[in-house]
mmCIF file of C-alpha atoms in Angstrom:
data_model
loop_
_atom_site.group_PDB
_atom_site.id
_atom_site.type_symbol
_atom_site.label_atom_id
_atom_site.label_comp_id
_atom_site.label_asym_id
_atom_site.label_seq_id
_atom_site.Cartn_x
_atom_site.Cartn_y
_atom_site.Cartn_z
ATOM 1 C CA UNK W 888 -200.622 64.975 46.646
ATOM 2 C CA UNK W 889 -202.170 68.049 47.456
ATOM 3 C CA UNK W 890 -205.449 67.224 46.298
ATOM 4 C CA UNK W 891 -206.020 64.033 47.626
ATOM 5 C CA UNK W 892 -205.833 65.371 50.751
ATOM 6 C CA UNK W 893 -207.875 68.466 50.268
ATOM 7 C CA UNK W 894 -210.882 66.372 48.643
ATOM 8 C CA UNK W 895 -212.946 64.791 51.836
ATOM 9 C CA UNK W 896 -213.359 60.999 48.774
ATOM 10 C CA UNK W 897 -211.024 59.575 47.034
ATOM 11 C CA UNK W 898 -212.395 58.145 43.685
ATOM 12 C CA UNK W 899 -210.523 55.817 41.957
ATOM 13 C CA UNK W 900 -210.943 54.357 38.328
ATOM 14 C CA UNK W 901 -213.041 51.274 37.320
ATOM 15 C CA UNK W 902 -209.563 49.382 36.885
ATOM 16 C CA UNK W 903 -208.978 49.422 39.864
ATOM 17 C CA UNK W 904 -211.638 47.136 41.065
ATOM 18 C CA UNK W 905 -209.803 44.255 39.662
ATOM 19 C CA UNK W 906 -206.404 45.437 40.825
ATOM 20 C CA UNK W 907 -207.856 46.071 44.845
ATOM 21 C CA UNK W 908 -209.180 42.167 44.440
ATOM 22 C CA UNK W 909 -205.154 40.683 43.065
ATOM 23 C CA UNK W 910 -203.642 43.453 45.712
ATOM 24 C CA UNK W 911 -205.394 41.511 48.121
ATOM 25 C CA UNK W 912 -203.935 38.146 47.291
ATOM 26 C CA UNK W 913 -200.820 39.368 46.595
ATOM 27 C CA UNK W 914 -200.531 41.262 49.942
ATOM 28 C CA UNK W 915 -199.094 38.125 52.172
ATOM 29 C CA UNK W 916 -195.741 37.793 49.908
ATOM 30 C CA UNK W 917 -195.290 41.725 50.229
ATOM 31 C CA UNK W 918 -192.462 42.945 53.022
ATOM 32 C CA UNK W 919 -194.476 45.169 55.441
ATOM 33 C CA UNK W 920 -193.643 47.030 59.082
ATOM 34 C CA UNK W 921 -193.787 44.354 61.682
ATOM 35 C CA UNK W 922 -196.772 45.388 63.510
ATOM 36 C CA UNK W 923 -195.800 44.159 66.623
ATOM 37 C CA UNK W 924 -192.546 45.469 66.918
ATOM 38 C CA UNK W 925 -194.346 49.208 66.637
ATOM 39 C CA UNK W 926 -196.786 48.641 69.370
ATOM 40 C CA UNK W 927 -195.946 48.094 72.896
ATOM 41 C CA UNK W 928 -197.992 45.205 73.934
ATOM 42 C CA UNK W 929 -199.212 44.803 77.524
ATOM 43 C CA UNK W 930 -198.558 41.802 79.783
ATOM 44 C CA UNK W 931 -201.098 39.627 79.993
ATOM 45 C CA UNK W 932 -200.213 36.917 82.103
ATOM 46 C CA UNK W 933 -203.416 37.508 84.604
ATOM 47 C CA UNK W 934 -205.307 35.992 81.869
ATOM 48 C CA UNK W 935 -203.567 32.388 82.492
ATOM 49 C CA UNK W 936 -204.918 32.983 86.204
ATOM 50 C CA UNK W 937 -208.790 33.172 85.544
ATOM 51 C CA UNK V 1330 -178.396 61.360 64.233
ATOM 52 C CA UNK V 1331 -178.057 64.313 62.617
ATOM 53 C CA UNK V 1332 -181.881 64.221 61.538
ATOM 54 C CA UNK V 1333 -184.577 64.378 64.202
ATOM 55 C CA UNK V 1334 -188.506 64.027 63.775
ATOM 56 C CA UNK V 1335 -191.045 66.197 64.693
ATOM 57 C CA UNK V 1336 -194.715 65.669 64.851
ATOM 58 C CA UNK V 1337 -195.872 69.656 63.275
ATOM 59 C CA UNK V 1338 -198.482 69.664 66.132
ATOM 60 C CA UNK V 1339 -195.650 69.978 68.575
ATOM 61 C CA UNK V 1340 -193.830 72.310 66.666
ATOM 62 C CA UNK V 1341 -197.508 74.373 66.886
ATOM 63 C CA UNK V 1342 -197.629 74.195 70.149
ATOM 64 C CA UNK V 1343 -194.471 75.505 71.818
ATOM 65 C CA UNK V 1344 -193.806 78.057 69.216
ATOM 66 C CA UNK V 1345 -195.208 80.931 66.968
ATOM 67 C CA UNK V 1346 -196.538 79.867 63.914
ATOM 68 C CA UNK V 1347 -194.186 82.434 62.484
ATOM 69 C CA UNK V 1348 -191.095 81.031 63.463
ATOM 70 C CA UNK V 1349 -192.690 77.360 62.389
ATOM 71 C CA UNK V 1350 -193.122 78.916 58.772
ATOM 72 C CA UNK V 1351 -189.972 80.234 58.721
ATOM 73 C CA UNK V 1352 -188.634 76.520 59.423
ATOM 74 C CA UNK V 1353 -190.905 75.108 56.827
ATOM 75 C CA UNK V 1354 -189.810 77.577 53.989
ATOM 76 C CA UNK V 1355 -186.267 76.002 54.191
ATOM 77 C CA UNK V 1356 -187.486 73.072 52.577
ATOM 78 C CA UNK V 1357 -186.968 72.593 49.174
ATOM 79 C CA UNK V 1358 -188.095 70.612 46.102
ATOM 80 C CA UNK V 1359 -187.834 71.232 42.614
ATOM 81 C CA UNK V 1360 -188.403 67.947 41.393
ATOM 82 C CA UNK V 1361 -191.584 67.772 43.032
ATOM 83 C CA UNK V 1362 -193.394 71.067 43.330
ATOM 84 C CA UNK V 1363 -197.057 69.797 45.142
ATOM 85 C CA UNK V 1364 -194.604 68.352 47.422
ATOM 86 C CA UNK V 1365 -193.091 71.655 47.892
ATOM 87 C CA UNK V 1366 -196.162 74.243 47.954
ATOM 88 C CA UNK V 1367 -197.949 71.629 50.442
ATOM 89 C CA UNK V 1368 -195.310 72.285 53.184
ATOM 90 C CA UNK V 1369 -194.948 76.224 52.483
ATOM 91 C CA UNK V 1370 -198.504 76.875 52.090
ATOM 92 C CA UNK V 1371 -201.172 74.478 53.704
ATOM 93 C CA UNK V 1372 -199.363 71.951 56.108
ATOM 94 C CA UNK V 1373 -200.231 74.484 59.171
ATOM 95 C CA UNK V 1374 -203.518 75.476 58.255
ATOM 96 C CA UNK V 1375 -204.839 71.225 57.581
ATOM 97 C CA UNK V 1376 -203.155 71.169 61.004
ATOM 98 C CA UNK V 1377 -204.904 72.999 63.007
ATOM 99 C CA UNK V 1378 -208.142 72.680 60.830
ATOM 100 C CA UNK V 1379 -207.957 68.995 61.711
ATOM 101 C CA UNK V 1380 -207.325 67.540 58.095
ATOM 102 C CA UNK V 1381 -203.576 66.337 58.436
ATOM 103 C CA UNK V 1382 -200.826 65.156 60.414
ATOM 104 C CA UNK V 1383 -197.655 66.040 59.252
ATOM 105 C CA UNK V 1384 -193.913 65.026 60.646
ATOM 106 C CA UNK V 1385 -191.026 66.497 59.878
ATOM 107 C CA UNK V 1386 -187.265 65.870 59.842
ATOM 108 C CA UNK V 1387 -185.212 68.199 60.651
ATOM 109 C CA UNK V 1388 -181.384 68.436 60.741
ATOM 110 C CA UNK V 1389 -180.238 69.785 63.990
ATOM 111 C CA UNK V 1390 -177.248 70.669 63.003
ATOM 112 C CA UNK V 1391 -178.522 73.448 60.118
ATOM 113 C CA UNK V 1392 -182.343 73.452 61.344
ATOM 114 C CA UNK V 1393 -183.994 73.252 57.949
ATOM 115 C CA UNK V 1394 -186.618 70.815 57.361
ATOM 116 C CA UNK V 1395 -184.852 68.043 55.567
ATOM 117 C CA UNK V 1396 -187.950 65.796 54.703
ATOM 118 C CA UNK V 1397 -191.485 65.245 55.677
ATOM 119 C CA UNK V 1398 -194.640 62.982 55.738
ATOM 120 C CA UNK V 1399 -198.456 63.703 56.350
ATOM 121 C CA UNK V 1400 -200.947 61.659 56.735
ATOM 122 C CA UNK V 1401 -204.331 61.877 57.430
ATOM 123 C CA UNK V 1402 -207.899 59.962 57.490
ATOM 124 C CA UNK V 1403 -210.016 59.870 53.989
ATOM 125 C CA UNK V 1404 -212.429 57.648 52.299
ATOM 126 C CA UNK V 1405 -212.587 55.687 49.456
ATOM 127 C CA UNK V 1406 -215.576 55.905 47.338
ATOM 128 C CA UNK V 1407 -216.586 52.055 46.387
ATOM 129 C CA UNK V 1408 -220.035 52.537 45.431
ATOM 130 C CA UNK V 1409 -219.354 51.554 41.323
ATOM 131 C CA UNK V 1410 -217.282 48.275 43.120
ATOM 132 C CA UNK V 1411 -217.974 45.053 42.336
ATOM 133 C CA UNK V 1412 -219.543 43.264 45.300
ATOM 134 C CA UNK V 1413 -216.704 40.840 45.787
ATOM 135 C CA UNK V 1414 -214.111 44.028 46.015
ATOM 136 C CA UNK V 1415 -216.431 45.815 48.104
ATOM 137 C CA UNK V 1416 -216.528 42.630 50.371
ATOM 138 C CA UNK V 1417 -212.766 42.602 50.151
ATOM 139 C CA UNK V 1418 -212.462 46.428 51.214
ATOM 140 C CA UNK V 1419 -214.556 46.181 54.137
ATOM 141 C CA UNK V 1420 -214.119 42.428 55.507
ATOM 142 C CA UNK V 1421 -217.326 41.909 55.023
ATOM 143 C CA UNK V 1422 -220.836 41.962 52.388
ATOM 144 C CA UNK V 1423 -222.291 45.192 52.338
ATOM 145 C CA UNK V 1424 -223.862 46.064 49.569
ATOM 146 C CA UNK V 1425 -224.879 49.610 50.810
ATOM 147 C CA UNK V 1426 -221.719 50.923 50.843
ATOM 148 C CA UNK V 1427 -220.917 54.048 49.019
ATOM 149 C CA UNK V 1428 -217.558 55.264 50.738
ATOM 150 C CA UNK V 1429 -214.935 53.128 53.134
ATOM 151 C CA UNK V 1430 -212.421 54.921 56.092
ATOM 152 C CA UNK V 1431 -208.967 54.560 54.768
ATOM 153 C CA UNK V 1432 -205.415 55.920 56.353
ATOM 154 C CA UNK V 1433 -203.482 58.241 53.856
ATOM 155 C CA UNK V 1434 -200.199 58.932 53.084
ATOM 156 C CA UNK V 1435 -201.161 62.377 51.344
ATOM 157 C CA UNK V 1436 -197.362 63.813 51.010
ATOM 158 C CA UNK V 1437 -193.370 61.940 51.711
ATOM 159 C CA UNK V 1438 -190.351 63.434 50.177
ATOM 160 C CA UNK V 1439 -187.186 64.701 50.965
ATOM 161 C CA UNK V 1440 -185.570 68.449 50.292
ATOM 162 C CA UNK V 1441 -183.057 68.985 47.420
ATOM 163 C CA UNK V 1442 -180.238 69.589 49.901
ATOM 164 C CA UNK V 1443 -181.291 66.056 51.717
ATOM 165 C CA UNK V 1444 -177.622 63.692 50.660
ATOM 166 C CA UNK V 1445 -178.833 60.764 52.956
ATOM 167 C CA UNK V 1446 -180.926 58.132 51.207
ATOM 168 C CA UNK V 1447 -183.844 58.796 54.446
ATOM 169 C CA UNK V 1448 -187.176 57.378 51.714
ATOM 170 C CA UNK V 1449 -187.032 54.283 53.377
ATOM 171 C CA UNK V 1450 -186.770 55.781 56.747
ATOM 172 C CA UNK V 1451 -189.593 58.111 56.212
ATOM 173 C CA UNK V 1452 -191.993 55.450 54.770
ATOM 174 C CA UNK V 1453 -191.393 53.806 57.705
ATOM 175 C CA UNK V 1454 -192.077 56.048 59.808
ATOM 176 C CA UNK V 1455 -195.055 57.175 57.765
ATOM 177 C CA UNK V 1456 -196.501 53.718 58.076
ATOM 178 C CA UNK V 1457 -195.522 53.015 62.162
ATOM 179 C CA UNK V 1458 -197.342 56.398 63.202
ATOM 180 C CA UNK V 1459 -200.829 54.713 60.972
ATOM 181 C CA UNK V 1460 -199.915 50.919 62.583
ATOM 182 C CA UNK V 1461 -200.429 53.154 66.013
ATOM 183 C CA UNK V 1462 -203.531 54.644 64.855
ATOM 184 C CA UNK V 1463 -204.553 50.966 63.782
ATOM 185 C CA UNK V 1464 -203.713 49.494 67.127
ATOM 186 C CA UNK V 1465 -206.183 52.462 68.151
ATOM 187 C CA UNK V 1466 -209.406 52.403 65.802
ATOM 188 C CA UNK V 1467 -208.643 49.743 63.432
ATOM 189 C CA UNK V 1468 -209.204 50.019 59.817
ATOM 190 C CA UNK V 1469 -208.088 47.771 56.959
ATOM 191 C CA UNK V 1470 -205.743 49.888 54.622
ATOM 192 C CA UNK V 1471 -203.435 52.585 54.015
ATOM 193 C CA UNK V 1472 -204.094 54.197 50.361
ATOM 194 C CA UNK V 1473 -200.585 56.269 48.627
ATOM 195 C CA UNK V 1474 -200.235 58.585 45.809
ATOM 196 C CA UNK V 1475 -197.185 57.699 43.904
ATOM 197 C CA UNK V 1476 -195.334 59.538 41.313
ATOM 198 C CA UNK V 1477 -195.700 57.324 37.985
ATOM 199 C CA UNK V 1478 -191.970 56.761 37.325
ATOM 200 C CA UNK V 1479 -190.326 53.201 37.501
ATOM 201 C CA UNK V 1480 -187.791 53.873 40.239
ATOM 202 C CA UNK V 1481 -190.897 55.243 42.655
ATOM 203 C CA UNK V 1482 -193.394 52.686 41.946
ATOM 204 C CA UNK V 1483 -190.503 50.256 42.671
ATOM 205 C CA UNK V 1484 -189.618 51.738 45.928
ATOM 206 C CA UNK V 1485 -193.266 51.624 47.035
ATOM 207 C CA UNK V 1486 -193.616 48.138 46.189
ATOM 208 C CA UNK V 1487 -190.344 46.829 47.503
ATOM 209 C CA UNK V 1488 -191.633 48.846 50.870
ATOM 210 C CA UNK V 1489 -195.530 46.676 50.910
ATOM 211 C CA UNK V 1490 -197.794 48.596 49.038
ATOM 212 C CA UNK V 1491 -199.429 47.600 45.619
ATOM 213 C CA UNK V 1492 -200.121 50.001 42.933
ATOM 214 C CA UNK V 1493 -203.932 49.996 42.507
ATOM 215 C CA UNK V 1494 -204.486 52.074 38.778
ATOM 216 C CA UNK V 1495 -202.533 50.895 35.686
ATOM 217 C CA UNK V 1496 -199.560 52.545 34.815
ATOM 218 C CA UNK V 1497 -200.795 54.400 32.307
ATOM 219 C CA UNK V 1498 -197.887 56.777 30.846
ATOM 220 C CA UNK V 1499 -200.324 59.480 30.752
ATOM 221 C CA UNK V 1500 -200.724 59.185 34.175
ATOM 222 C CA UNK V 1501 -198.875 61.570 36.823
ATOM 223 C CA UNK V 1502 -200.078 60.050 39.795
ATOM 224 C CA UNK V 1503 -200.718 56.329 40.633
ATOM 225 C CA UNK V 1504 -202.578 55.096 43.676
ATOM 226 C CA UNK V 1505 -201.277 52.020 45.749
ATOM 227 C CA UNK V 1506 -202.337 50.369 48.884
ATOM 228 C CA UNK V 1507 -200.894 48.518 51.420
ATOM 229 C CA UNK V 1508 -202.854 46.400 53.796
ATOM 230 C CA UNK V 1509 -203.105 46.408 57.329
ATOM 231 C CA UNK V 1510 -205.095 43.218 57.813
#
């Protein structure tokens, strides 16, 4: 929305306390964007060498 | 593919901001005006002001803009928070805190003459382009404005994120979140 983006804070109600804290828990059974299929890693083999 | 994406910045950059307009205007959205007026009349400006990043799809075959995303960096004021959320918010006890960095996904839609089913596709996306900015700075979570309808909230939460006000049927907008961590 346009506004959320113009305003430099997003506020949120006082719900939402209590619905960030069970978001949190319920985050690991969610189906997200493999995060290390996006990035491309670097080799770090030389690290097995130290 | 018949749809490609564009970062705007690009666009910015090789062309005149004329003939970028004149590609922006061809998208179209009745069922969504904000959606709409965002891409017509401030996408360029929040652009090169420094406020957004937005990405656009465009069909190469007709060259209209078929559906977009922007994104952009905001904060979350947490200051009337319980501690425990707070704690939650920022990975660790600060009691201090008045307002937390957050990614946003301020805008994602498609135009009226879009057939493909690209929503998926574009969240995505949406959500790849903030995992690189993660891999970059960091940062804990992504906050969304949803339309409050069924079918949308659904969508968002089949796709990771986790609506964050009750759905209120008075409500037009409903914020979710989807964590990083």
């Amino acid at each position: 929305m346009t506004q959320t983006i113009e305003n430099p804070t997003i506020i949120l109600p006082k719900e939402s306390d209590k619905l960030i804290k069970e978001s949190f828990k319920k985050k690991k059974s969610k189906k997200r964007v493999n995060n290390k299929k996006t990035i491309k890693h670097h080799n770090l083999n030389w690290l097995n060498e130290i | 593919m018949r749809y490609k994406l564009f970062p705007l910045s690009e666009l910015l950059n090789f062309t005149s901001k004329s003939q970028i307009k004149k590609l922006l205007k061809t998208f179209h959205c009745d069922k969504n005006k904000d959606l709409e007026s965002f891409l017509h009349n401030k996408a360029v400006l929040f652009e090169e002001k420094g406020r957004s990043r937005t990405y656009l799809y465009v069909d190469t075959n007709t060259k209209e803009t078929v559906a977009y995303f922007t994104i952009s960096i905001s904060s979350l004021y947490v200051e009337e928070f319980s501690k425990e959320t707070i704690t939650i918010l920022y990975g660790q006890e600060n009691i201090k805190l008045k307002c937390l960095p957050c990614y946003l996904i301020g805008q994602l839609g498609k135009s009226d003459t879009c057939d493909k089913k690209i929503g998926k596709i574009l969240l995505k996306q949406a959500l790849k382009t903030i995992i690189k900015g993660y891999y970059l700075f960091n940062g804990r979570f992504v906050l969304l404005d949803a339309i409050n309808n069924e079918k949308i909230i659904s969508f968002y939460e089949e796709n990771g994120f986790i609506p964050i006000e009750n759905l209120d049927e008075n409500k037009e907008i409903i914020k979710m979140i989807y964590w990083l961590i």
